[in-house]
Coordinates of C-alpha atoms in Angstrom, one line a residue:
M11 CA -17.5 54.7 4.8
T12 CA -17.9 51.9 7.4
K13 CA -19.7 49.7 4.9
L14 CA -16.8 50.1 2.5
F15 CA -14.3 49.2 5.3
K16 CA -16.4 46.2 6.3
W17 CA -16.5 44.9 2.7
M18 CA -12.8 45.4 2.3
A19 CA -12.1 43.6 5.6
I20 CA -14.3 40.7 4.4
A21 CA -12.5 40.5 1.1
L22 CA -9.1 40.6 2.8
L23 CA -10.1 37.9 5.2
A24 CA -11.5 35.7 2.4
S25 CA -8.3 36.1 0.3
T26 CA -6.2 35.3 3.4
L27 CA -8.1 32.2 4.1
S28 CA -8.0 31.0 0.6
A29 CA -4.2 31.5 0.4
C30 CA -3.6 29.6 3.6
G31 CA -4.3 26.3 1.9
Y32 CA -6.8 24.9 4.4
N33 CA -9.2 23.8 1.7
D34 CA -6.3 22.3 -0.3
F35 CA -5.3 20.2 2.8
Q36 CA -8.9 18.9 3.1
S37 CA -8.9 17.9 -0.6
K38 CA -5.5 16.3 -0.6
D39 CA -6.1 14.6 2.7
E40 CA -9.2 13.0 1.3
S41 CA -7.3 12.0 -1.9
V42 CA -4.7 10.2 0.3
K43 CA -7.5 8.4 2.3
A44 CA -9.2 7.3 -0.9
A45 CA -5.9 6.1 -2.4
W46 CA -5.2 4.3 0.8
G47 CA -8.6 2.7 0.7
E48 CA -7.8 1.2 -2.7
V49 CA -4.5 -0.2 -1.5
V50 CA -6.2 -1.9 1.4
N51 CA -9.0 -3.1 -0.9
Q52 CA -6.5 -4.8 -3.2
Y53 CA -4.6 -6.4 -0.3
Q54 CA -7.9 -7.8 0.9
R55 CA -8.6 -9.1 -2.5
R56 CA -5.3 -11.0 -2.4
A57 CA -6.0 -12.3 1.0
D58 CA -9.4 -13.6 -0.1
L59 CA -7.8 -15.6 -3.0
I60 CA -5.3 -17.3 -0.8
P61 CA -7.5 -20.0 0.9
N62 CA -8.7 -21.2 -2.5
L63 CA -5.2 -21.3 -3.8
V64 CA -3.8 -23.1 -0.8
N65 CA -6.6 -25.7 -0.9
T66 CA -6.0 -26.3 -4.6
V67 CA -2.3 -26.8 -4.1
K68 CA -2.9 -29.0 -1.1
G69 CA -4.7 -31.5 -3.2
Y70 CA -1.6 -32.1 -5.2
A71 CA 1.2 -31.4 -2.8
T72 CA 0.3 -33.1 0.5
H73 CA 3.8 -33.2 1.9
E74 CA 4.4 -29.4 1.6
R75 CA 2.9 -28.8 5.0
E76 CA 5.5 -26.1 6.1
T77 CA 4.7 -24.0 3.1
F78 CA 1.0 -24.2 3.6
E79 CA 1.4 -23.3 7.3
A80 CA 3.6 -20.4 6.4
V81 CA 1.1 -19.0 3.9
T82 CA -1.8 -19.5 6.3
K83 CA 0.1 -17.8 9.2
A84 CA 1.2 -14.9 7.0
R85 CA -2.3 -14.4 5.7
A86 CA -3.7 -14.4 9.2
A87 CA -1.1 -11.8 10.3
A88 CA -1.9 -9.6 7.2
T89 CA -5.6 -9.7 7.6
S90 CA -5.6 -9.1 11.4
F91 CA -3.3 -6.1 11.1
Q92 CA -5.5 -3.3 9.7
I93 CA -4.4 0.3 9.4
T94 CA -7.0 3.0 9.1
P95 CA -6.6 6.3 7.3
E96 CA -6.3 8.0 10.7
V97 CA -3.3 5.9 11.6
L98 CA -1.5 6.7 8.4
N99 CA 0.3 9.5 10.2
N100 CA 2.0 6.9 12.4
P101 CA 5.2 5.8 10.7
E102 CA 5.7 2.8 13.0
A103 CA 2.2 1.4 12.3
F104 CA 2.7 2.0 8.6
S105 CA 6.0 0.2 8.6
K106 CA 4.4 -2.8 10.5
F107 CA 1.7 -2.9 7.9
Q108 CA 4.3 -3.0 5.1
Q109 CA 6.2 -5.8 7.0
V110 CA 3.2 -8.1 7.3
Q111 CA 2.2 -7.6 3.7
G112 CA 5.8 -8.3 2.7
E113 CA 5.8 -11.5 4.7
L114 CA 2.6 -12.6 2.9
S115 CA 4.1 -11.9 -0.5
S116 CA 7.2 -13.9 0.5
A117 CA 5.0 -16.9 1.6
L118 CA 3.0 -16.7 -1.6
S119 CA 6.2 -16.8 -3.6
R120 CA 7.2 -20.0 -1.8
L121 CA 3.8 -21.5 -2.5
M122 CA 4.2 -20.7 -6.2
A123 CA 7.6 -22.2 -6.2
V124 CA 6.2 -25.4 -4.8
S125 CA 3.7 -25.6 -7.6
E126 CA 6.6 -25.8 -10.1
N127 CA 7.3 -29.3 -8.7
Y128 CA 3.8 -30.6 -9.6
P129 CA 3.1 -30.7 -13.4
Q130 CA -0.4 -32.0 -12.8
L131 CA -1.1 -29.0 -10.6
K132 CA 0.1 -26.6 -13.2
A133 CA -2.2 -28.2 -15.7
D134 CA -5.2 -27.9 -13.3
T135 CA -7.7 -25.3 -14.6
A136 CA -8.8 -24.1 -11.1
F137 CA -5.1 -23.6 -10.2
R138 CA -4.3 -21.7 -13.4
D139 CA -7.4 -19.5 -12.9
L140 CA -6.5 -18.7 -9.3
Q141 CA -2.9 -18.1 -10.3
S142 CA -4.1 -15.7 -13.0
Q143 CA -6.4 -13.9 -10.5
L144 CA -3.5 -13.6 -8.0
E145 CA -1.2 -12.2 -10.7
G146 CA -3.8 -9.7 -11.7
T147 CA -4.3 -8.7 -8.0
E148 CA -0.6 -8.2 -7.6
N149 CA -0.7 -5.8 -10.5
R150 CA -3.6 -4.0 -9.0
I151 CA -1.7 -3.7 -5.7
T152 CA 1.2 -2.2 -7.6
V153 CA -1.1 0.4 -9.3
A154 CA -2.9 1.2 -6.1
R155 CA 0.3 1.7 -4.2
Q156 CA 1.6 4.0 -7.0
R157 CA -1.6 6.1 -6.8
Y158 CA -1.2 6.3 -3.1
I159 CA 2.5 7.3 -3.4
V160 CA 1.4 10.1 -5.8
A161 CA -1.4 11.3 -3.5
V162 CA 1.0 11.4 -0.5
Q163 CA 3.6 13.2 -2.5
D164 CA 1.0 15.9 -3.5
Y165 CA -0.1 16.2 0.2
N166 CA 3.5 16.3 1.5
I167 CA 4.5 19.0 -1.0
L168 CA 1.6 21.1 0.3
A169 CA 2.5 20.4 3.9
R170 CA 6.1 21.5 3.4
S171 CA 5.7 24.5 1.1
F172 CA 5.4 28.1 2.3
P173 CA 2.9 29.5 3.4
T174 CA 0.8 26.4 3.6
N175 CA 3.3 24.8 5.9
I176 CA 2.1 27.3 8.6
T177 CA -1.5 26.1 8.0
A178 CA -0.2 22.5 8.4
K179 CA 1.4 23.2 11.7
V180 CA -1.6 25.3 13.0
F181 CA -4.3 22.7 12.0
G182 CA -2.2 19.6 12.6
Y183 CA -1.5 18.2 9.1
P184 CA 1.8 16.3 9.5
V185 CA 3.8 14.9 6.7
K186 CA 2.5 11.4 5.8
P187 CA 4.7 8.3 5.4
S188 CA 4.8 6.6 2.0
F189 CA 5.7 3.1 0.8
T190 CA 9.3 2.3 0.9
V191 CA 11.4 -0.7 -0.2
E192 CA 12.8 -2.6 2.7
N193 CA 16.0 -3.6 0.9
E194 CA 16.6 -0.2 -0.7
K195 CA 20.4 -0.3 -0.2
A196 CA 20.7 -3.8 -1.6
I197 CA 18.7 -3.0 -4.7
S198 CA 20.6 0.3 -5.4
A199 CA 23.9 -1.6 -5.7
P200 CA 24.6 -2.9 -9.2
P201 CA 24.2 -6.7 -9.5
A202 CA 27.4 -8.8 -9.6
V203 CA 27.8 -10.5 -12.9
N204 CA 30.3 -13.3 -13.1
F205 CA 30.7 -15.5 -16.2
D206 CA 33.6 -17.6 -14.7
K207 CA 32.8 -21.3 -14.6
K208 CA 33.9 -23.2 -11.6

């Protein structure tokens, strides 16, 4: 009788542990870290393209010094600010990472606008190749961010659902921050359209 009781206790314990979601947290946490690694990888790829792009544009647009300095400064800030998977639970650090990457995107946009003023530059094969690589990298960043958002969503649903939310509290699995849009209120408003000529 004691063997039967012992086996029943083991079966009950095993079913309780499997229902608590601990293994699911391990799996989803690793998925979030892997997705985050891909985001960082794509941002690094973009940062690696920037020096070549700036040098190519410099050859044609020597008097655009402010733009070059802004891109170089933004790249330095973006590459010096690294966020590890362990820091992903820190919303302030995550927000700062988004901010420096946004500043780099803005500086790159200004650099691309400068290139519009130089037809010879736009015809340069090296510049076109770099521009194409940069566009491809921006697309990869978008895809990597989307995958990260989905991984965080799956993880956060597990962390907030009952009974796994108890496991999350006991074992320290907080809800993770996700990417947000800085100007969310501005983009949610419908655009103003005015056909009046003045």
